[in-house]
Amino acid sequence: MKVLIVEDNANLADVVRMGLSMEGMEAKAVYDGRDALEELNSGEWNMLILDRDLPGLHGDEIAKRLSERRDPIHILMLTAASQTEDIVRGLDLGADDYLTKPFEYAELLARVNAVRRRLSMVNDMVYDRDDFSADFRTGSITVRGAELKFGKRELAVLRTLIEARGAVISAECLYREIWQDDHAHTRGIVKTTIYAIRTKIGITDFIETVPGQGYRIS
């Protein structure tokens, strides 16, 4: 998922950008409203984390323009204003969600991940690579012409890694995304699941382990 962060506090914007990048998302930070609009006009972004009080062009005006042109991007609006009327105005301008400052990064990440899950649910996805083919619309995995059976969570791990487009996904991120509140398991189940997928696929280095960081399909 591609996330554009628009925040004039460069330190805050860069912390959020680095955090989302570590979660396997493509994230970019800009610090000015006009630069943000230029970026939005030139790139395909799935989500916009938008501060309201921006130099150059106010965040409200950015949200308004995106709404007027029916841009499908999901907008999470950030602001220090916490009054009900401020929240209502932000939502009326086209924001999908609202987060007041100061905020906990964990809460922001949870909201971003909620958007990522919704996007994943509506995307029909077929992936082909050499002798490997995955059709996540049907759950069909084919290796060297033979269809293999994968469990629900094995498919979810595969899909998450493929959607990351070569980015490293940590075991902690996989656990939070796929097992969520299933406390019967521990994060060790991620390693076991990766092992099971590798064994079934039988393609050397299909899933790469990056020591100290996580896993990726490059």
Short mmCIF file of C-alpha atoms in Angstrom, two decimals:
data_model
loop_
_atom_site.label_atom_id
_atom_site.label_comp_id
_atom_site.label_asym_id
_atom_site.label_seq_id
_atom_site.Cartn_x
_atom_site.Cartn_y
_atom_site.Cartn_z
CA MET A 1 0.00 0.00 0.00
CA LYS A 2 1.22 3.52 -0.86
CA VAL A 3 0.83 6.16 1.85
CA LEU A 4 1.56 9.88 1.47
CA ILE A 5 2.19 11.75 4.75
CA VAL A 6 1.62 15.52 4.66
CA GLU A 7 2.79 17.15 7.89
CA ASP A 8 4.77 20.38 8.39
CA ASN A 9 6.47 18.96 11.50
CA ALA A 10 9.29 17.23 9.64
CA ASN A 11 10.39 15.14 12.60
CA LEU A 12 6.89 13.76 13.15
CA ALA A 13 6.35 13.14 9.44
CA ASP A 14 9.65 11.27 9.11
CA VAL A 15 8.98 9.11 12.17
CA VAL A 16 5.61 8.08 10.72
CA ARG A 17 7.17 7.48 7.30
CA MET A 18 9.89 5.24 8.72
CA GLY A 19 7.39 3.35 10.86
CA LEU A 20 5.07 2.61 7.93
CA SER A 21 8.02 1.63 5.73
CA MET A 22 9.06 -0.91 8.36
CA GLU A 23 5.54 -2.34 8.15
CA GLY A 24 6.05 -3.04 4.44
CA MET A 25 4.25 0.00 3.04
CA GLU A 26 5.57 2.45 0.48
CA ALA A 27 5.53 5.74 2.39
CA LYS A 28 6.63 9.25 1.50
CA ALA A 29 6.55 12.47 3.54
CA VAL A 30 6.09 16.03 2.30
CA TYR A 31 5.90 19.11 4.49
CA ASP A 32 4.01 21.69 2.44
CA GLY A 33 0.45 21.76 1.12
CA ARG A 34 1.35 22.74 -2.44
CA ASP A 35 4.04 20.06 -2.63
CA ALA A 36 1.45 17.59 -1.40
CA LEU A 37 -1.02 18.54 -4.12
CA GLU A 38 1.67 18.18 -6.77
CA GLU A 39 2.54 14.73 -5.45
CA LEU A 40 -1.12 13.71 -5.39
CA ASN A 41 -1.55 14.85 -8.99
CA SER A 42 1.46 12.89 -10.23
CA GLY A 43 1.28 9.63 -8.26
CA GLU A 44 -1.17 6.87 -7.42
CA TRP A 45 -1.61 6.85 -3.65
CA ASN A 46 -3.89 4.59 -1.62
CA MET A 47 -3.92 6.66 1.55
CA LEU A 48 -3.24 10.24 2.62
CA ILE A 49 -2.28 11.14 6.21
CA LEU A 50 -3.10 14.85 6.13
CA ASP A 51 -2.30 17.57 8.65
CA ARG A 52 -4.79 20.47 8.52
CA ASP A 53 -2.60 23.47 9.35
CA LEU A 54 -0.10 23.36 6.51
CA PRO A 55 2.02 26.07 4.90
CA GLY A 56 1.42 26.73 1.22
CA LEU A 57 -2.06 25.23 1.07
CA HIS A 58 -4.35 24.35 3.97
CA GLY A 59 -5.15 20.69 4.52
CA ASP A 60 -8.87 21.44 4.30
CA GLU A 61 -8.41 22.77 0.77
CA ILE A 62 -6.47 19.65 -0.24
CA ALA A 63 -9.24 17.40 1.09
CA LYS A 64 -11.86 19.53 -0.66
CA ARG A 65 -10.10 19.31 -4.04
CA LEU A 66 -9.68 15.56 -3.76
CA SER A 67 -13.36 15.20 -2.90
CA GLU A 68 -14.44 17.39 -5.83
CA ARG A 69 -12.53 15.29 -8.33
CA ARG A 70 -13.82 12.08 -6.72
CA ASP A 71 -10.34 10.80 -5.93
CA PRO A 72 -10.67 7.33 -4.29
CA ILE A 73 -7.78 7.94 -1.90
CA HIS A 74 -8.47 7.29 1.80
CA ILE A 75 -7.81 10.37 3.96
CA LEU A 76 -6.79 10.26 7.62
CA MET A 77 -6.86 13.85 8.85
CA LEU A 78 -4.57 15.03 11.65
CA THR A 79 -5.21 18.13 13.73
CA ALA A 80 -4.67 19.69 17.13
CA ALA A 81 -8.32 20.81 17.11
CA SER A 82 -10.47 18.33 19.00
CA GLN A 83 -13.85 20.10 19.13
CA THR A 84 -16.80 18.22 17.65
CA GLU A 85 -17.41 20.92 15.04
CA ASP A 86 -13.80 20.61 13.84
CA ILE A 87 -14.12 16.86 13.46
CA VAL A 88 -17.44 17.21 11.61
CA ARG A 89 -15.96 19.81 9.26
CA GLY A 90 -13.01 17.55 8.44
CA LEU A 91 -15.30 14.63 7.67
CA ASP A 92 -17.59 16.85 5.60
CA LEU A 93 -14.61 17.88 3.49
CA GLY A 94 -14.04 14.27 2.49
CA ALA A 95 -11.84 12.79 5.22
CA ASP A 96 -12.48 9.12 6.00
CA ASP A 97 -11.03 9.26 9.50
CA TYR A 98 -9.81 11.76 12.05
CA LEU A 99 -6.98 11.68 14.61
CA THR A 100 -6.25 14.47 17.09
CA LYS A 101 -2.77 15.49 18.21
CA PRO A 102 -0.97 14.39 20.22
CA PHE A 103 -1.61 10.79 19.20
CA GLU A 104 -0.06 7.41 19.85
CA TYR A 105 1.71 5.89 16.85
CA ALA A 106 0.08 2.52 17.62
CA GLU A 107 -3.36 4.06 17.11
CA LEU A 108 -2.34 5.66 13.81
CA LEU A 109 -0.88 2.35 12.63
CA ALA A 110 -4.08 0.51 13.57
CA ARG A 111 -6.12 2.91 11.45
CA VAL A 112 -3.73 2.65 8.51
CA ASN A 113 -3.84 -1.14 8.74
CA ALA A 114 -7.64 -1.06 8.75
CA VAL A 115 -7.49 0.70 5.37
CA ARG A 116 -4.94 -1.78 4.11
CA ARG A 117 -7.20 -4.68 5.06
CA ARG A 118 -10.17 -3.08 3.30
CA LEU A 119 -8.11 -2.56 0.15
CA SER A 120 -6.90 -6.14 0.30
CA MET A 121 -10.46 -7.43 0.53
CA VAL A 122 -11.59 -5.65 -2.64
CA ASN A 123 -8.51 -6.27 -4.78
CA ASP A 124 -8.68 -9.24 -7.13
CA MET A 125 -5.15 -10.48 -7.26
CA VAL A 126 -3.32 -12.92 -9.48
CA TYR A 127 0.43 -13.38 -9.10
CA ASP A 128 2.65 -15.30 -11.52
CA ARG A 129 6.36 -15.92 -11.19
CA ASP A 130 8.36 -18.61 -12.99
CA ASP A 131 6.82 -21.95 -11.88
CA PHE A 132 4.61 -20.34 -9.23
CA SER A 133 1.07 -18.99 -9.69
CA ALA A 134 -1.36 -17.67 -7.08
CA ASP A 135 -4.97 -16.65 -7.64
CA PHE A 136 -6.13 -15.09 -4.39
CA ARG A 137 -9.65 -14.68 -5.72
CA THR A 138 -10.08 -18.45 -5.51
CA GLY A 139 -7.28 -19.39 -3.12
CA SER A 140 -5.63 -21.49 -5.84
CA ILE A 141 -1.86 -21.98 -5.63
CA THR A 142 -0.09 -23.78 -8.49
CA VAL A 143 3.57 -24.81 -8.51
CA ARG A 144 5.06 -26.38 -11.66
CA GLY A 145 1.56 -27.07 -12.93
CA ALA A 146 0.38 -28.86 -9.78
CA GLU A 147 -2.29 -27.28 -7.59
CA LEU A 148 -1.40 -27.28 -3.89
CA LYS A 149 -3.59 -26.99 -0.83
CA PHE A 150 -2.87 -24.12 1.55
CA GLY A 151 -4.56 -23.23 4.83
CA LYS A 152 -6.32 -19.91 5.33
CA ARG A 153 -3.46 -18.35 7.27
CA GLU A 154 -0.80 -19.73 4.96
CA LEU A 155 -2.61 -17.98 2.10
CA ALA A 156 -2.84 -14.78 4.15
CA VAL A 157 0.92 -14.84 4.86
CA LEU A 158 1.68 -15.44 1.17
CA ARG A 159 -0.59 -12.63 0.07
CA THR A 160 0.81 -10.16 2.60
CA LEU A 161 4.38 -10.87 1.47
CA ILE A 162 3.49 -10.67 -2.22
CA GLU A 163 1.58 -7.40 -1.77
CA ALA A 164 4.65 -5.90 -0.05
CA ARG A 165 6.40 -5.97 -3.46
CA GLY A 166 9.82 -6.91 -2.11
CA ALA A 167 9.66 -4.99 1.16
CA VAL A 168 10.64 -6.80 4.34
CA ILE A 169 7.72 -7.70 6.64
CA SER A 170 8.54 -8.43 10.27
CA ALA A 171 7.19 -11.48 12.07
CA GLU A 172 5.47 -9.11 14.50
CA CYS A 173 3.68 -7.36 11.64
CA LEU A 174 2.55 -10.68 10.14
CA TYR A 175 1.30 -11.83 13.52
CA ARG A 176 -0.68 -8.64 14.16
CA GLU A 177 -2.18 -8.61 10.68
CA ILE A 178 -3.11 -12.28 10.32
CA TRP A 179 -3.55 -13.81 13.77
CA GLN A 180 -4.77 -10.57 15.38
CA ASP A 181 -6.54 -11.45 18.65
CA ASP A 182 -6.01 -15.20 18.54
CA HIS A 183 -4.16 -15.51 21.86
CA ALA A 184 -3.90 -19.29 21.55
CA HIS A 185 -0.87 -18.71 19.36
CA THR A 186 2.43 -16.95 19.87
CA ARG A 187 4.63 -15.18 17.37
CA GLY A 188 6.54 -18.46 16.98
CA ILE A 189 3.65 -19.65 14.82
CA VAL A 190 4.79 -17.19 12.14
CA LYS A 191 8.09 -19.03 11.77
CA THR A 192 6.26 -22.36 11.66
CA THR A 193 3.87 -21.09 9.00
CA ILE A 194 6.69 -19.74 6.85
CA TYR A 195 8.40 -23.14 7.11
CA ALA A 196 5.20 -24.91 6.04
CA ILE A 197 4.77 -22.61 3.02
CA ARG A 198 8.38 -23.12 1.93
CA THR A 199 8.04 -26.89 2.25
CA LYS A 200 4.88 -26.98 0.13
CA ILE A 201 6.21 -24.66 -2.57
CA GLY A 202 9.60 -26.36 -2.77
CA ILE A 203 11.25 -23.42 -4.58
CA THR A 204 14.60 -22.45 -3.07
CA ASP A 205 14.69 -18.93 -1.63
CA PHE A 206 11.13 -18.12 -2.72
CA ILE A 207 10.61 -16.54 0.69
CA GLU A 208 13.81 -14.89 1.91
CA THR A 209 14.62 -14.49 5.59
CA VAL A 210 16.28 -11.15 6.33
CA PRO A 211 18.14 -11.67 9.65
CA GLY A 212 16.86 -9.45 12.44
CA GLN A 213 14.17 -7.91 10.22
CA GLY A 214 11.68 -10.43 8.84
CA TYR A 215 10.70 -11.98 5.52
CA ARG A 216 10.24 -10.93 1.92
CA ILE A 217 9.51 -12.21 -1.56
CA SER A 218 11.77 -10.33 -3.96
#
